[in-house]
CSV table of C-alpha atoms in Angstrom, one decimal:
chain,number,residue,atom,x,y,z
A,1,UNK,CA,126.7,16.6,91.0
A,2,UNK,CA,126.3,19.7,88.9
A,3,UNK,CA,122.8,20.5,87.6
A,4,UNK,CA,123.4,20.5,83.9
A,5,UNK,CA,123.7,16.7,83.2
A,6,UNK,CA,121.0,14.4,81.7
A,7,UNK,CA,121.5,11.0,83.2
A,8,UNK,CA,119.4,8.7,81.2
A,9,UNK,CA,121.2,5.5,82.2
A,10,UNK,CA,120.6,6.4,85.9
A,11,UNK,CA,116.9,6.5,85.2
A,12,UNK,CA,117.0,3.0,83.6
A,13,UNK,CA,119.1,1.6,86.4
A,14,UNK,CA,117.2,3.1,89.3
A,15,UNK,CA,113.9,2.1,87.7
A,16,UNK,CA,115.2,-1.4,87.5
A,17,UNK,CA,116.1,-1.3,91.1
A,18,UNK,CA,112.6,0.0,92.0
A,19,UNK,CA,111.0,-2.9,90.2
A,20,UNK,CA,112.7,-5.5,92.5
A,21,UNK,CA,112.4,-3.6,95.8
A,22,UNK,CA,109.4,-4.0,98.1
A,23,UNK,CA,107.2,-0.9,98.1
A,24,UNK,CA,106.2,0.5,101.5
A,25,UNK,CA,105.4,3.3,102.8
A,26,UNK,CA,141.0,14.0,123.1
A,27,UNK,CA,142.5,15.7,120.2
A,28,UNK,CA,145.9,17.4,119.7
A,29,UNK,CA,146.4,21.2,119.9
A,30,UNK,CA,146.2,22.9,116.5
A,31,UNK,CA,149.3,23.8,114.5
A,32,UNK,CA,148.9,26.7,112.2
A,33,UNK,CA,150.1,26.3,108.7
A,34,UNK,CA,149.7,27.8,105.2
A,35,UNK,CA,146.4,26.4,103.9
A,36,UNK,CA,147.8,26.3,100.3
A,37,UNK,CA,150.9,24.4,101.2
A,38,UNK,CA,151.1,20.6,101.0
A,39,UNK,CA,149.8,18.9,104.2
A,40,UNK,CA,152.8,17.7,106.3
A,41,UNK,CA,152.6,14.0,107.3
A,42,UNK,CA,154.4,13.0,110.4
A,43,UNK,CA,155.4,9.4,110.1
A,44,UNK,CA,154.9,9.0,113.8
A,45,UNK,CA,151.3,10.0,113.6
A,46,UNK,CA,149.5,7.5,111.2
A,47,UNK,CA,147.9,5.8,114.2
A,48,UNK,CA,146.6,9.0,115.7
A,49,UNK,CA,143.0,8.6,116.8
A,50,UNK,CA,140.3,9.5,114.2
A,51,UNK,CA,139.4,13.2,114.7
A,52,UNK,CA,142.8,14.2,115.9
A,53,UNK,CA,143.5,17.8,114.7
A,54,UNK,CA,146.7,18.2,112.8
A,55,UNK,CA,146.6,21.8,111.7
A,56,UNK,CA,144.4,24.8,111.3
A,57,UNK,CA,144.7,28.2,109.6
A,58,UNK,CA,142.5,31.0,108.3
A,59,UNK,CA,140.2,29.8,105.5
A,60,UNK,CA,141.1,30.9,101.9
A,61,UNK,CA,137.4,30.3,101.0
A,62,UNK,CA,135.2,31.5,103.8
A,63,UNK,CA,131.4,31.1,103.7
A,64,UNK,CA,130.0,34.7,103.3
A,65,UNK,CA,128.6,35.8,106.6
A,66,UNK,CA,130.7,33.6,108.7
A,67,UNK,CA,132.2,35.3,111.8
A,68,UNK,CA,135.2,33.0,111.8
A,69,UNK,CA,136.5,30.6,109.1
A,70,UNK,CA,139.3,28.1,109.5
A,71,UNK,CA,140.7,25.4,107.3
A,72,UNK,CA,141.6,22.2,109.2
A,73,UNK,CA,143.5,19.0,108.6
A,74,UNK,CA,142.7,16.0,110.7
A,75,UNK,CA,143.1,12.3,110.9
A,76,UNK,CA,140.3,10.1,109.7
A,77,UNK,CA,139.7,6.6,108.3
A,78,UNK,CA,140.0,5.8,104.6
A,79,UNK,CA,139.3,2.7,102.5
A,80,UNK,CA,139.9,-0.7,104.1
A,81,UNK,CA,139.8,1.1,107.5
A,82,UNK,CA,143.3,2.5,107.1
A,83,UNK,CA,144.3,5.8,108.8
A,84,UNK,CA,144.0,8.7,106.4
A,85,UNK,CA,144.2,12.5,106.5
A,86,UNK,CA,141.3,14.7,105.5
A,87,UNK,CA,140.8,18.5,105.3
A,88,UNK,CA,137.8,20.7,105.8
A,89,UNK,CA,136.4,24.0,106.9
A,90,UNK,CA,135.0,25.3,110.1
A,91,UNK,CA,132.7,28.3,110.0
A,92,UNK,CA,131.1,30.1,113.0
A,93,UNK,CA,128.0,32.3,113.0
A,94,UNK,CA,128.0,35.8,114.3
A,95,UNK,CA,127.4,36.7,117.9
A,96,UNK,CA,128.0,34.9,121.2
A,97,UNK,CA,127.4,31.1,121.3
A,98,UNK,CA,124.3,30.0,123.2
A,99,UNK,CA,124.4,28.0,126.4
A,100,UNK,CA,125.9,24.7,125.6
A,101,UNK,CA,127.7,26.0,122.6
A,102,UNK,CA,126.9,26.4,118.9
A,103,UNK,CA,125.0,23.4,117.6
A,104,UNK,CA,127.0,21.9,114.8
A,105,UNK,CA,125.9,21.2,111.2
A,106,UNK,CA,128.2,19.0,109.2
A,107,UNK,CA,128.1,19.9,105.5
A,108,UNK,CA,128.7,17.1,103.0
A,109,UNK,CA,129.5,18.7,99.6
A,110,UNK,CA,128.6,17.6,96.1
A,111,UNK,CA,130.9,16.6,93.3
A,112,UNK,CA,134.0,18.9,93.0
A,113,UNK,CA,136.5,16.5,91.4
A,114,UNK,CA,139.3,14.3,92.7
A,115,UNK,CA,142.3,16.5,92.3
A,116,UNK,CA,143.8,18.0,95.5
A,117,UNK,CA,143.2,21.5,94.1
A,118,UNK,CA,139.5,20.7,93.9
A,119,UNK,CA,139.0,20.8,97.7
A,120,UNK,CA,136.1,23.1,98.6
A,121,UNK,CA,138.0,24.3,101.7
A,122,UNK,CA,140.6,25.9,99.4
A,123,UNK,CA,138.5,27.0,96.4
A,124,UNK,CA,135.0,27.0,97.6
A,125,UNK,CA,132.1,25.0,96.2
A,126,UNK,CA,131.7,24.0,92.6
A,127,UNK,CA,128.4,26.0,92.4
A,128,UNK,CA,129.0,29.0,94.7
A,129,UNK,CA,126.0,30.9,93.6
A,130,UNK,CA,123.8,28.0,94.7
A,131,UNK,CA,125.7,26.7,97.8
A,132,UNK,CA,126.9,29.9,99.5
A,133,UNK,CA,123.4,31.3,100.1
A,134,UNK,CA,122.2,27.9,101.3
A,135,UNK,CA,125.1,27.6,103.8
A,136,UNK,CA,124.8,31.2,104.9
A,137,UNK,CA,121.1,30.6,105.8
A,138,UNK,CA,122.2,27.8,108.2
A,139,UNK,CA,124.7,30.3,109.8
A,140,UNK,CA,121.8,32.8,110.1
A,141,UNK,CA,119.9,30.0,111.9
A,142,UNK,CA,122.7,29.8,114.5
A,143,UNK,CA,124.5,26.7,113.4
A,144,UNK,CA,128.2,26.3,113.2
A,145,UNK,CA,129.2,24.6,109.9
A,146,UNK,CA,131.9,22.0,109.7
A,147,UNK,CA,132.5,21.0,106.1
A,148,UNK,CA,134.8,18.1,105.3
A,149,UNK,CA,136.6,17.8,102.0
A,150,UNK,CA,136.5,14.0,102.3
A,151,UNK,CA,139.6,11.7,102.6
A,152,UNK,CA,142.0,12.1,99.7
A,153,UNK,CA,140.6,15.4,98.4
A,154,UNK,CA,143.4,17.8,99.3
A,155,UNK,CA,145.4,15.1,101.2
A,156,UNK,CA,147.6,12.2,100.2
A,157,UNK,CA,146.0,9.4,98.2
A,158,UNK,CA,143.1,9.3,95.7
A,159,UNK,CA,139.7,10.5,96.9
A,160,UNK,CA,137.4,7.4,96.9
A,161,UNK,CA,134.5,9.1,95.1
A,162,UNK,CA,131.1,7.9,96.4
A,163,UNK,CA,132.7,5.6,99.0
A,164,UNK,CA,130.0,5.9,101.6
A,165,UNK,CA,131.7,4.5,104.7
A,166,UNK,CA,134.9,6.5,104.1
A,167,UNK,CA,132.8,9.7,103.5
A,168,UNK,CA,130.9,9.0,106.8
A,169,UNK,CA,134.2,8.7,108.7
A,170,UNK,CA,135.3,12.0,107.1
A,171,UNK,CA,132.2,13.7,108.3
A,172,UNK,CA,132.2,12.3,111.8
A,173,UNK,CA,135.9,13.0,112.4
A,174,UNK,CA,135.6,16.5,111.1
A,175,UNK,CA,133.2,17.3,113.9
A,176,UNK,CA,135.6,15.9,116.5
A,177,UNK,CA,138.5,17.9,115.0
A,178,UNK,CA,136.4,21.1,114.9
A,179,UNK,CA,135.5,20.9,118.5
A,180,UNK,CA,139.2,20.5,119.4
A,181,UNK,CA,139.8,23.8,117.6
A,182,UNK,CA,136.7,25.6,118.9
A,183,UNK,CA,135.6,24.4,122.4
A,184,UNK,CA,132.6,26.7,122.1
A,185,UNK,CA,131.0,24.2,119.7
A,186,UNK,CA,128.3,22.0,121.2
A,187,UNK,CA,128.6,18.2,121.2
A,188,UNK,CA,125.2,18.0,119.5
A,189,UNK,CA,125.4,17.7,115.7
A,190,UNK,CA,123.6,16.8,112.5
A,191,UNK,CA,124.6,16.4,108.9
A,192,UNK,CA,123.3,17.9,105.7
A,193,UNK,CA,124.4,17.1,102.2
A,194,UNK,CA,123.5,17.5,98.5
A,195,UNK,CA,124.1,15.0,95.6
A,196,UNK,CA,127.4,13.2,96.3
A,197,UNK,CA,127.0,14.8,99.7
A,198,UNK,CA,123.4,13.7,99.9
A,199,UNK,CA,124.6,10.1,99.8
A,200,UNK,CA,127.4,10.9,102.2
A,201,UNK,CA,124.9,12.5,104.6
A,202,UNK,CA,122.5,9.6,104.6
A,203,UNK,CA,125.3,7.0,104.9
A,204,UNK,CA,126.7,9.1,107.8
A,205,UNK,CA,123.3,8.8,109.5
A,206,UNK,CA,123.6,5.0,109.3
A,207,UNK,CA,127.1,4.9,110.8
A,208,UNK,CA,127.4,8.0,113.0
A,209,UNK,CA,126.6,6.4,116.3
A,210,UNK,CA,129.1,3.6,115.6
A,211,UNK,CA,131.9,6.0,114.3
A,212,UNK,CA,131.5,8.9,116.7
A,213,UNK,CA,133.4,9.1,120.0
A,214,UNK,CA,131.3,8.9,123.2
A,215,UNK,CA,131.3,12.7,123.8
A,216,UNK,CA,129.4,13.4,120.5
A,217,UNK,CA,125.7,13.4,120.3
A,218,UNK,CA,124.5,12.8,116.7
A,219,UNK,CA,120.9,13.9,116.1
A,220,UNK,CA,120.1,13.1,112.4
A,221,UNK,CA,120.6,13.8,108.7
A,222,UNK,CA,119.3,15.6,105.7
A,223,UNK,CA,120.1,14.3,102.2
A,224,UNK,CA,118.9,15.9,98.9
A,225,UNK,CA,119.5,14.5,95.5
A,226,UNK,CA,120.8,11.3,97.0
A,227,UNK,CA,122.5,9.1,94.4
A,228,UNK,CA,121.1,5.7,95.4
A,229,UNK,CA,121.4,2.5,93.3
A,230,UNK,CA,123.4,4.2,90.6
A,231,UNK,CA,125.9,1.3,90.9
A,232,UNK,CA,123.5,-0.6,88.7
A,233,UNK,CA,124.4,1.6,85.8
A,234,UNK,CA,128.0,0.3,85.9
A,235,UNK,CA,127.1,-3.4,85.7
A,236,UNK,CA,126.8,-3.6,81.9
A,237,UNK,CA,130.0,-1.6,81.1
A,238,UNK,CA,132.5,-3.3,78.8
A,239,UNK,CA,133.9,-3.3,75.3
A,240,UNK,CA,131.5,-1.4,73.1
A,241,UNK,CA,129.0,-0.8,76.0
A,242,UNK,CA,127.6,1.8,75.7
A,243,UNK,CA,128.3,2.0,72.0
A,244,UNK,CA,127.8,5.7,71.7
A,245,UNK,CA,128.8,8.8,73.7
A,246,UNK,CA,126.5,9.5,76.5
A,247,UNK,CA,126.1,12.8,78.4
A,248,UNK,CA,129.4,14.4,79.2
A,249,UNK,CA,128.5,14.7,82.9
A,250,UNK,CA,127.6,11.0,83.3
A,251,UNK,CA,130.9,10.0,81.5
A,252,UNK,CA,132.7,12.2,84.0
A,253,UNK,CA,131.0,10.6,87.0
A,254,UNK,CA,131.7,7.1,85.8
A,255,UNK,CA,135.4,8.0,85.4
A,256,UNK,CA,135.5,9.4,88.9
A,257,UNK,CA,133.8,6.3,90.2
A,258,UNK,CA,136.3,4.1,88.4
A,259,UNK,CA,139.3,6.1,89.7
A,260,UNK,CA,138.0,6.0,93.3
A,261,UNK,CA,137.2,2.3,93.0
A,262,UNK,CA,140.6,1.5,91.6
A,263,UNK,CA,142.3,3.2,94.5
A,264,UNK,CA,140.0,1.8,97.2
A,265,UNK,CA,139.9,-1.8,95.9
A,266,UNK,CA,143.3,-2.6,94.3
A,267,UNK,CA,142.6,-6.3,94.8
A,268,UNK,CA,140.2,-6.3,91.8
A,269,UNK,CA,142.9,-5.1,89.4
A,270,UNK,CA,140.7,-2.6,87.6
A,271,UNK,CA,143.4,-1.7,85.1
A,272,UNK,CA,143.2,-5.2,83.7
A,273,UNK,CA,139.7,-4.4,82.5
A,274,UNK,CA,140.7,-1.2,80.8
A,275,UNK,CA,142.3,-0.5,77.4
A,276,UNK,CA,145.4,1.8,77.3
A,277,UNK,CA,142.9,4.6,76.5
A,278,UNK,CA,140.8,3.7,79.5
A,279,UNK,CA,143.8,3.7,81.9
A,280,UNK,CA,144.8,7.1,80.5
A,281,UNK,CA,141.3,8.6,81.2
A,282,UNK,CA,141.0,7.0,84.7
A,283,UNK,CA,144.4,8.4,85.5
A,284,UNK,CA,143.2,11.8,84.3
A,285,UNK,CA,140.1,11.6,86.4
A,286,UNK,CA,142.3,11.5,89.5
A,287,UNK,CA,143.6,15.0,88.9
A,288,UNK,CA,141.0,17.2,87.2
A,289,UNK,CA,138.1,19.2,88.9
A,290,UNK,CA,134.5,18.7,87.8
A,291,UNK,CA,133.9,21.7,85.6
A,292,UNK,CA,136.9,21.4,83.3
A,293,UNK,CA,136.8,17.6,83.3
A,294,UNK,CA,133.3,17.6,81.9
A,295,UNK,CA,134.6,19.6,79.0
A,296,UNK,CA,137.6,17.3,78.5
A,297,UNK,CA,135.4,14.1,78.2
A,298,UNK,CA,133.1,15.6,75.6
A,299,UNK,CA,132.3,12.9,73.0
A,300,UNK,CA,134.2,10.2,74.8
A,301,UNK,CA,132.6,6.7,74.5
A,302,UNK,CA,132.9,4.7,77.7
A,303,UNK,CA,132.7,1.5,75.6
A,304,UNK,CA,136.1,2.3,74.1
A,305,UNK,CA,137.7,2.3,77.6
A,306,UNK,CA,137.2,-1.4,78.4
A,307,UNK,CA,139.2,-4.4,77.3
A,308,UNK,CA,136.8,-6.9,78.8
A,309,UNK,CA,133.4,-6.8,80.5
A,310,UNK,CA,133.4,-5.2,83.9
A,311,UNK,CA,130.9,-8.0,84.8
A,312,UNK,CA,133.9,-10.4,84.9
A,313,UNK,CA,134.9,-8.9,88.3
A,314,UNK,CA,133.9,-11.6,90.8
A,315,UNK,CA,130.7,-10.5,92.6
A,316,UNK,CA,130.7,-7.1,90.7
A,317,UNK,CA,127.4,-6.0,92.2
A,318,UNK,CA,128.6,-6.9,95.7
A,319,UNK,CA,131.9,-5.0,95.1
A,320,UNK,CA,130.0,-1.9,93.8
A,321,UNK,CA,127.3,-2.0,96.5
A,322,UNK,CA,129.9,-2.4,99.2
A,323,UNK,CA,131.8,0.6,97.9
A,324,UNK,CA,129.0,3.0,97.0
A,325,UNK,CA,125.7,1.6,98.0
A,326,UNK,CA,123.5,3.8,100.2
A,327,UNK,CA,122.3,1.6,103.2
A,328,UNK,CA,118.6,0.7,103.4
A,329,UNK,CA,118.5,-0.4,107.0
A,330,UNK,CA,120.2,0.0,110.4
A,331,UNK,CA,119.4,3.7,111.1
A,332,UNK,CA,119.0,4.8,114.7
A,333,UNK,CA,118.5,8.5,114.1
A,334,UNK,CA,115.9,10.4,111.9
A,335,UNK,CA,116.7,11.0,108.2
A,336,UNK,CA,115.1,13.5,105.9
A,337,UNK,CA,115.4,12.9,102.1
A,338,UNK,CA,114.4,15.5,99.6
A,339,UNK,CA,114.0,14.8,95.8
A,340,UNK,CA,113.3,16.9,92.8
A,341,UNK,CA,110.7,15.3,90.4
A,342,UNK,CA,112.4,17.0,87.5
A,343,UNK,CA,115.9,16.0,88.6
A,344,UNK,CA,117.9,14.6,85.6
A,345,UNK,CA,121.2,14.3,87.6
A,346,UNK,CA,119.9,11.9,90.2
A,347,UNK,CA,116.4,11.0,88.8
A,348,UNK,CA,113.4,10.5,91.0
A,349,UNK,CA,113.4,6.7,90.6
A,350,UNK,CA,116.8,6.6,92.3
A,351,UNK,CA,115.4,8.3,95.5
A,352,UNK,CA,112.1,6.4,95.3
A,353,UNK,CA,113.9,3.0,95.2
A,354,UNK,CA,115.9,4.0,98.3
A,355,UNK,CA,112.8,5.4,100.1
A,356,UNK,CA,110.8,2.2,99.3
A,357,UNK,CA,113.5,0.0,100.8
A,358,UNK,CA,114.0,2.2,103.9
A,359,UNK,CA,110.2,2.4,104.4
A,360,UNK,CA,109.8,-1.4,104.1
A,361,UNK,CA,112.6,-1.8,106.7
A,362,UNK,CA,110.8,0.5,109.1
A,363,UNK,CA,113.6,3.2,109.1
A,364,UNK,CA,113.0,6.6,110.7
A,365,UNK,CA,112.5,8.5,107.4
A,366,UNK,CA,110.9,11.7,106.3
A,367,UNK,CA,110.6,12.0,102.5
A,368,UNK,CA,109.5,15.1,100.5
A,369,UNK,CA,109.4,15.8,96.8
A,370,UNK,CA,109.7,19.1,95.0
A,371,UNK,CA,108.8,20.0,91.4
A,372,UNK,CA,112.2,21.3,90.3
A,373,UNK,CA,115.4,19.9,89.1
A,374,UNK,CA,118.6,18.9,91.0
A,375,UNK,CA,119.5,22.4,92.2
A,376,UNK,CA,116.0,23.8,92.4
A,377,UNK,CA,114.9,21.0,94.7
A,378,UNK,CA,118.0,21.5,96.8
A,379,UNK,CA,117.1,25.2,97.3
A,380,UNK,CA,113.4,24.6,97.7
A,381,UNK,CA,113.8,21.9,100.3
A,382,UNK,CA,115.7,24.2,102.7
A,383,UNK,CA,112.8,25.5,104.7
A,384,UNK,CA,111.7,21.9,105.3
A,385,UNK,CA,115.2,20.9,106.1
A,386,UNK,CA,115.6,23.7,108.6
A,387,UNK,CA,112.4,22.8,110.3
A,388,UNK,CA,113.5,19.2,110.5
A,389,UNK,CA,116.9,19.9,111.9
A,390,UNK,CA,115.5,22.4,114.4
A,391,UNK,CA,113.3,19.7,115.6
A,392,UNK,CA,116.2,17.4,116.1
A,393,UNK,CA,117.8,19.9,118.4
A,394,UNK,CA,114.5,20.8,120.1
A,395,UNK,CA,114.7,24.4,118.7
A,396,UNK,CA,111.6,26.3,117.7
């Protein structure tokens, strides 16, 4: 999520969560296509195994300093465990690969929007001045970067924004597809992510061993600015709630969540909870990238978008938590979480509530705080993240 948003409701929601939590410490050969062209879908292939490489071509948005950059399309798993396509980028460091191949760092990106033209593999990251130096540093450290766009972002269907399990599938399967393209990649891999990607990275850590094929060796995860427990902020939404316009960025994120949830869970009939204006804005959220959409929603009141309380959805918390909740148990590999104490996009109580629950459950967690905001903490955490990831690979 971009760094300019004040998310007051998230502070309230995450603080509420903290109050009730215990406190304790064989893929197909590549086909080369135009990366800007629509992805061809072969009706005979919907049941191709996850991680099957469909196409690859030179990247239109290479990470500066990468020796080779390719855009890939591959099969993955979408909402309700249905086969789905995803795209992404594969970026190699300079020089000859070490014995055993380049260790792989899967990159999970932050909010870019839901429209197909928002895919980072095509246009680059939403905040290039922040993200490119960060990614280039990992290349300099000798890691190959595999960066999924996530299911539905650049491929058919709506991107299920903040859907943790679907994002985890996208991450895992991107590594499998990348290794089909570049046999010089190691089978050892880790995942790093920021904001939306921080949640995706941590959730990937929970499911990677389950989702990966036997020939992959997942080592662990780094998540910064992890959006945990923000589903609580959606519980009170309904007619007239909130009664005033909130921050444009938070309005944008809620609309993205509603659009993703509507697509991923058609059984709840989300449109029936929306006014005609609400349906118009959720439709709009499916197509517009993050920076222009934040401008478009300026002054919009979320309370005007609902025809009845969202709380009338049966088991609303269970629905939202199942869709976007960050797991608090079941991790079998180490996880690093970094949080900025001045972060107003994903406030500290959000991370603290997650950390408290994971600690109480005895999960393999390393937690660090930093004095800066969302982007500052992301940058400042990198030395610690590099040391942590190097340790996962037994590198000095």
